[in-house]
Amino acid sequence: MRSWLLVLPLLVSSGVSTLFVRDGSSKVIRVPFSKERVTHNQVSKREPASKTAVQKLDNKDFLFYANVTVGTPPQHIRLHIDTGSSDIWVETANSEICRRDGGNGCDIGGTYDNGTSSTAEYVEGDFSIMYVDGQYASGVYAKDTLGIGGVGVKDVQFGIGLQGTSEEGVLGIGFERRQSRVLQGLEPYPGLVTQMVNQGLINSRAYSVWLNDLNAAAGEILFGGIDTGKFKAPLATIPLSRRTDLPSPIDFIITLHGLTIENGDGESRELMNTSRNTPALLDTGASFTYLPQDIAGQLIELVGAITVPEYKGPAVNCSKRSLEGSINFTFAGATIKVNLRDFIIDATDEPNEDNHILCYFGILGMNEGSVLTLGDTFLRSAYVVYDMDNEAISIGQTIFNSTSTNIMEIGSGPDAVPSASRSTTDVDSIPVTATSPSSAGPTSNPAAKSTGSPNVSNSAATTASSLSTKFLAPFFFSILSLAILL
Ligand SMILES: *[C@@H]1O[C@H](CO)[C@@H](O)[C@H](O)[C@H]1NC(C)=O
Ligand SMILES: *[C@@H]1O[C@H](CO)[C@@H](O)[C@H](O)[C@H]1NC(C)=O
Ligand SMILES: *[C@@H]1O[C@H](CO)[C@@H](O)[C@H](O)[C@H]1NC(C)=O
Ligand SMILES: *[C@@H]1O[C@H](CO)[C@@H](O)[C@H](O)[C@H]1NC(C)=O
Ligand SMILES: *[C@@H]1O[C@H](CO)[C@@H](O)[C@H](O)[C@H]1NC(C)=O
Ligand SMILES: *[C@@H]1O[C@H](CO)[C@@H](O)[C@H](O)[C@H]1NC(C)=O
Ligand SMILES: *[C@@H]1O[C@H](CO)[C@@H](O)[C@H](O)[C@H]1NC(C)=O
């Protein structure tokens, strides 16, 4: 850690000169991210609330981190990228958690000091956010220049965490209607992606995510662009589903039409077809994939996974990685094929430790009242464009470890994503009902308490809410009182 910190000043000075220099022709911001397994005292990955039972093991989750700078001159911070929440917040050196360990609590992630930034602006109001897994942060709002992918985005609003549970901040890039302020009944403010558009840095509010292979150290987000070297063209564009109680989508939910498993000999079995169309949340914040109980059960049985109490979920002999075979996930216009071995995840960084000789199986059954969730075990095999302007996803088969690069701008207006086509046959979107205020959405939003509609009859998948949402509520008052009690 130390040597890492010592090299920083050099990077800082070289970074300053390059910060605002970019190729004028390309309105794409390229942000590589690193993947890290989290341990106990770091922010945990935001699993659906319904799956808290699996949260206790160490080393289970992978988080994605991007290096950013905040302020002028730039202060270097790394943030956990989250497509399922919509607030950015950073740590500051005098926060409760950073002052721990003799003041070294936030050495890894870095902190922000508005006092030394000439571009810091005061923003009225208090910041507070709580995530489904119980993590929270609260403090004040600020505005400053945010450097990301070599570009300075001015006037970005974010929270400064003064109290909270994590030493590292979050870069939430979901829909603005998910901001914690909106859950408190206030108007949204322009988020990072909107400011990129407002400042002419990208053409529309859209970004693509290439998670890449589990064992690859890095992946990439392109704001305002796609990299046609990283997927098998074309992409299929699928409109987002919305909750029946809201006028427009606030989550990245599309309809899953079918699931088929195939073994190494080419024999296949259909597990789900269009008779069971199901809303499915694309969630980089979930490490695993959560399917209806009956389907997860069949898959678990087919790969020979077993439930081991210590693992709090299905586990398999790691040697099953040699299994040939795959699962096809079918959407309108696209099929994403995921190799069975990509669902087999080491339980720790040290696979041979005595009590961790098994691996996790990356598919779990979802609880009643939660939404089908396609987490990292699925998303690694997909290249996904999150198009907030058009309220659509464009999705295609990834190319693992691709070193070929061909970055193209996403334009503006409908069908702005290059290399993507809308399915002509079937572009329905199933309205998602919200029945479970406890797990997802904004509990402060009365709409979240509305009861289910008959539209979606599949009992296993009726709420939008569970998860990505990541917000339980603006627990502002309870956080304050907690802080006082402590
Ligand atoms: C972030 O910065 C650190 C320190 O310079 C560097 O080691 C790391 O590779 C960077 N990560 C990414 C994803 O760029
Ligand atoms: C700077 O941040 C502190 C919290 O660290 C806050 O109390 C103060 O109001 C901020 N100042 C401005 C000018 O935003
Ligand atoms: C991708 O690269 C990683 C790290 O080099 C390697 O472990 C993995 O097997 C590669 N994946 C594929 C599908 O080639
Ligand atoms: C869809 O699946 C159901 C239940 O497995 C089955 O009864 C039905 O025949 C299937 N429909 C088609 C078109 O394959
Ligand atoms: C896993 O499978 C290998 C090879 O089939 C076998 O040798 C080993 O004993 C198995 N491990 C466990 C824990 O069952
Ligand atoms: C799975 O999808 C791939 C790619 O679209 C396709 O080639 C293959 O035939 C599919 N397999 C089954 C069993 O549907
Ligand atoms: C959903 O329900 C509403 C009201 O019950 C109905 O008007 C609408 O046609 C239904 N949509 C679908 C896709 O079934």
Short mmCIF file of N, CA, C and O in Angstrom, two decimals, residues 43-44 46-47 49 82 84-87 89 127-139 141 163-165 170 178-181 183-184 437-444 467-483:
data_model
loop_
_atom_site.label_atom_id
_atom_site.label_comp_id
_atom_site.label_asym_id
_atom_site.label_seq_id
_atom_site.Cartn_x
_atom_site.Cartn_y
_atom_site.Cartn_z
N VAL A 43 -16.80 -2.01 1.51
CA VAL A 43 -18.20 -1.98 1.13
C VAL A 43 -18.54 -3.34 0.51
O VAL A 43 -17.77 -3.91 -0.24
N SER A 44 -19.64 -3.88 0.89
CA SER A 44 -19.98 -5.17 0.33
C SER A 44 -20.82 -4.95 -0.92
O SER A 44 -21.42 -3.91 -1.09
N ARG A 46 -23.81 -5.03 -3.41
CA ARG A 46 -25.19 -4.83 -3.03
C ARG A 46 -26.08 -5.93 -3.53
O ARG A 46 -26.75 -5.79 -4.52
N GLU A 47 -26.04 -7.03 -2.84
CA GLU A 47 -26.90 -8.14 -3.22
C GLU A 47 -28.36 -7.77 -3.02
O GLU A 47 -28.68 -6.96 -2.17
N ALA A 49 -31.77 -7.78 -1.40
CA ALA A 49 -32.03 -7.95 0.02
C ALA A 49 -32.49 -9.36 0.33
O ALA A 49 -32.24 -9.91 1.39
N ASP A 82 -21.34 1.70 -9.78
CA ASP A 82 -22.63 1.04 -9.52
C ASP A 82 -23.69 1.55 -10.49
O ASP A 82 -24.06 2.72 -10.45
N GLY A 84 -26.70 0.49 -10.47
CA GLY A 84 -28.01 0.34 -9.84
C GLY A 84 -28.36 1.44 -8.85
O GLY A 84 -29.46 1.47 -8.32
N SER A 85 -27.44 2.34 -8.56
CA SER A 85 -27.78 3.48 -7.73
C SER A 85 -27.35 4.73 -8.49
O SER A 85 -26.69 4.64 -9.52
N SER A 86 -27.73 5.89 -8.00
CA SER A 86 -27.59 7.10 -8.83
C SER A 86 -26.95 8.27 -8.11
O SER A 86 -27.04 9.39 -8.56
N ASP A 87 -26.32 8.01 -6.98
CA ASP A 87 -25.61 9.07 -6.29
C ASP A 87 -24.12 8.78 -6.32
O ASP A 87 -23.71 7.63 -6.21
N TRP A 89 -20.80 9.57 -4.14
CA TRP A 89 -20.33 10.17 -2.89
C TRP A 89 -18.90 9.77 -2.64
O TRP A 89 -18.43 8.74 -3.11
N PHE A 127 -26.91 15.20 2.66
CA PHE A 127 -26.85 14.01 1.82
C PHE A 127 -27.03 12.77 2.69
O PHE A 127 -26.44 12.67 3.76
N SER A 128 -27.87 11.85 2.26
CA SER A 128 -27.92 10.56 2.96
C SER A 128 -28.43 9.49 2.01
O SER A 128 -29.32 9.73 1.20
N ILE A 129 -27.82 8.35 2.08
CA ILE A 129 -28.24 7.25 1.23
C ILE A 129 -28.10 5.96 2.01
O ILE A 129 -27.18 5.80 2.82
N MET A 130 -29.05 5.06 1.83
CA MET A 130 -28.92 3.75 2.45
C MET A 130 -29.16 2.70 1.37
O MET A 130 -30.03 2.85 0.53
N TYR A 131 -28.32 1.68 1.39
CA TYR A 131 -28.41 0.63 0.38
C TYR A 131 -29.12 -0.58 0.97
O TYR A 131 -29.22 -0.73 2.19
N VAL A 132 -29.59 -1.44 0.09
CA VAL A 132 -30.37 -2.59 0.53
C VAL A 132 -29.62 -3.46 1.53
O VAL A 132 -30.19 -4.04 2.44
N ASP A 133 -28.31 -3.53 1.38
CA ASP A 133 -27.56 -4.41 2.29
C ASP A 133 -27.27 -3.74 3.63
O ASP A 133 -26.53 -4.28 4.45
N GLY A 134 -27.85 -2.57 3.88
CA GLY A 134 -27.68 -1.93 5.17
C GLY A 134 -26.51 -0.96 5.22
O GLY A 134 -26.35 -0.20 6.17
N GLN A 135 -25.69 -0.94 4.17
CA GLN A 135 -24.62 0.05 4.11
C GLN A 135 -25.25 1.44 3.98
O GLN A 135 -26.30 1.58 3.35
N TYR A 136 -24.62 2.45 4.53
CA TYR A 136 -25.16 3.79 4.36
C TYR A 136 -24.04 4.82 4.36
O TYR A 136 -22.91 4.52 4.76
N ALA A 137 -24.39 6.01 3.92
CA ALA A 137 -23.47 7.13 3.99
C ALA A 137 -24.32 8.37 4.17
O ALA A 137 -25.40 8.48 3.58
N SER A 138 -23.86 9.30 4.98
CA SER A 138 -24.57 10.56 5.10
C SER A 138 -23.58 11.68 5.35
O SER A 138 -22.47 11.46 5.84
N GLY A 139 -23.98 12.88 4.98
CA GLY A 139 -23.08 14.02 5.13
C GLY A 139 -23.67 15.24 4.45
O GLY A 139 -24.85 15.53 4.65
N TYR A 141 -23.81 17.80 0.69
CA TYR A 141 -23.60 17.80 -0.76
C TYR A 141 -22.51 18.80 -1.12
O TYR A 141 -22.25 19.75 -0.39
N GLN A 163 -20.61 10.44 7.93
CA GLN A 163 -20.87 9.20 8.67
C GLN A 163 -21.13 8.11 7.65
O GLN A 163 -21.62 8.40 6.56
N GLY A 164 -20.85 6.87 8.03
CA GLY A 164 -21.16 5.81 7.08
C GLY A 164 -20.46 4.53 7.44
O GLY A 164 -19.75 4.45 8.45
N THR A 165 -20.66 3.53 6.60
CA THR A 165 -20.17 2.20 6.89
C THR A 165 -19.01 1.79 6.01
O THR A 165 -18.46 0.71 6.16
N VAL A 170 -18.85 5.72 -3.76
CA VAL A 170 -19.56 5.02 -4.83
C VAL A 170 -19.76 5.99 -6.01
O VAL A 170 -20.00 7.19 -5.80
N ARG A 178 -33.59 7.73 -9.39
CA ARG A 178 -33.20 6.89 -8.26
C ARG A 178 -32.34 7.63 -7.22
O ARG A 178 -31.88 7.02 -6.27
N GLN A 179 -32.07 8.89 -7.46
CA GLN A 179 -31.23 9.62 -6.49
C GLN A 179 -31.89 9.62 -5.11
O GLN A 179 -33.11 9.69 -4.99
N SER A 180 -31.04 9.61 -4.08
CA SER A 180 -31.60 9.57 -2.73
C SER A 180 -32.45 10.82 -2.45
O SER A 180 -33.44 10.75 -1.75
N ARG A 181 -32.09 11.94 -3.05
CA ARG A 181 -32.90 13.16 -2.89
C ARG A 181 -34.32 12.97 -3.41
O ARG A 181 -35.27 13.50 -2.87
N LEU A 183 -35.93 10.24 -3.52
CA LEU A 183 -36.63 9.39 -2.57
C LEU A 183 -37.08 10.19 -1.35
O LEU A 183 -37.95 9.79 -0.62
N GLN A 184 -36.42 11.33 -1.15
CA GLN A 184 -36.83 12.20 -0.05
C GLN A 184 -37.86 13.21 -0.52
O GLN A 184 -38.16 14.18 0.18
N PRO A 437 -42.19 -3.24 -0.80
CA PRO A 437 -41.47 -2.02 -0.46
C PRO A 437 -40.24 -2.31 0.39
O PRO A 437 -39.30 -1.54 0.39
N SER A 438 -40.22 -3.41 1.05
CA SER A 438 -39.11 -3.65 1.95
C SER A 438 -37.83 -3.89 1.19
O SER A 438 -36.76 -3.51 1.61
N SER A 439 -37.94 -4.52 0.05
CA SER A 439 -36.70 -4.90 -0.55
C SER A 439 -36.14 -3.88 -1.50
O SER A 439 -34.95 -3.74 -1.64
N ALA A 440 -36.96 -3.15 -2.22
CA ALA A 440 -36.29 -2.35 -3.16
C ALA A 440 -36.69 -0.96 -3.15
O ALA A 440 -36.52 -0.21 -2.38
N GLY A 441 -37.25 -0.56 -3.94
CA GLY A 441 -37.42 0.80 -4.17
C GLY A 441 -37.51 1.58 -2.95
O GLY A 441 -37.39 1.14 -1.85
N PRO A 442 -37.70 2.76 -3.25
CA PRO A 442 -37.86 3.82 -2.31
C PRO A 442 -38.99 3.50 -1.37
O PRO A 442 -40.12 3.47 -1.79
N THR A 443 -38.70 3.27 -0.12
CA THR A 443 -39.84 3.02 0.77
C THR A 443 -40.57 4.29 1.07
O THR A 443 -41.69 4.26 1.53
N SER A 444 -39.92 5.41 0.82
CA SER A 444 -40.59 6.66 1.12
C SER A 444 -41.59 6.99 0.03
O SER A 444 -42.42 7.86 0.18
N LEU A 467 -33.98 -4.92 -5.47
CA LEU A 467 -32.68 -4.72 -5.57
C LEU A 467 -31.91 -3.67 -6.11
O LEU A 467 -31.30 -3.03 -5.40
N SER A 468 -31.82 -3.62 -7.26
CA SER A 468 -30.78 -2.80 -7.76
C SER A 468 -30.99 -1.53 -7.15
O SER A 468 -30.14 -0.76 -6.86
N THR A 469 -32.11 -1.32 -6.94
CA THR A 469 -32.52 -0.21 -6.25
C THR A 469 -31.68 0.08 -5.16
O THR A 469 -31.53 1.04 -4.70
N LYS A 470 -31.24 -0.70 -4.59
CA LYS A 470 -30.28 -0.47 -3.58
C LYS A 470 -30.69 0.54 -2.56
O LYS A 470 -30.06 0.63 -1.55
N PHE A 471 -31.66 1.29 -2.76
CA PHE A 471 -32.01 2.19 -1.68
C PHE A 471 -33.06 1.56 -0.86
O PHE A 471 -34.04 1.12 -1.39
N LEU A 472 -32.92 1.59 0.42
CA LEU A 472 -34.03 1.19 1.25
C LEU A 472 -34.91 2.36 1.40
O LEU A 472 -36.10 2.30 1.31
N ALA A 473 -34.33 3.49 1.69
CA ALA A 473 -35.10 4.69 1.94
C ALA A 473 -34.11 5.76 2.31
O ALA A 473 -32.97 5.48 2.53
N PRO A 474 -34.57 6.94 2.38
CA PRO A 474 -33.70 7.97 2.93
C PRO A 474 -33.78 7.84 4.44
O PRO A 474 -34.61 8.47 5.06
N PHE A 475 -32.96 7.05 4.99
CA PHE A 475 -33.05 6.81 6.42
C PHE A 475 -32.37 7.92 7.16
O PHE A 475 -31.55 7.70 8.03
N PHE A 476 -32.65 9.11 6.76
CA PHE A 476 -31.87 10.21 7.25
C PHE A 476 -31.97 10.36 8.75
O PHE A 476 -31.00 10.44 9.46
N PHE A 477 -33.19 10.33 9.22
CA PHE A 477 -33.35 10.57 10.65
C PHE A 477 -32.82 9.41 11.47
O PHE A 477 -32.19 9.60 12.49
N SER A 478 -33.05 8.21 10.98
CA SER A 478 -32.56 7.09 11.77
C SER A 478 -31.03 7.05 11.76
O SER A 478 -30.41 6.65 12.74
N ILE A 479 -30.42 7.51 10.70
CA ILE A 479 -28.96 7.52 10.69
C ILE A 479 -28.46 8.53 11.70
O ILE A 479 -27.55 8.28 12.47
N LEU A 480 -29.11 9.69 11.72
CA LEU A 480 -28.70 10.70 12.68
C LEU A 480 -28.80 10.17 14.09
O LEU A 480 -27.89 10.30 14.90
N SER A 481 -29.93 9.52 14.39
CA SER A 481 -30.09 9.08 15.76
C SER A 481 -29.12 7.96 16.07
O SER A 481 -28.61 7.84 17.18
N LEU A 482 -28.81 7.14 15.07
CA LEU A 482 -27.83 6.09 15.27
C LEU A 482 -26.48 6.71 15.61
O LEU A 482 -25.78 6.28 16.52
N ALA A 483 -26.16 7.76 14.88
CA ALA A 483 -24.87 8.41 15.11
C ALA A 483 -24.79 8.97 16.53
O ALA A 483 -23.76 8.92 17.18
#
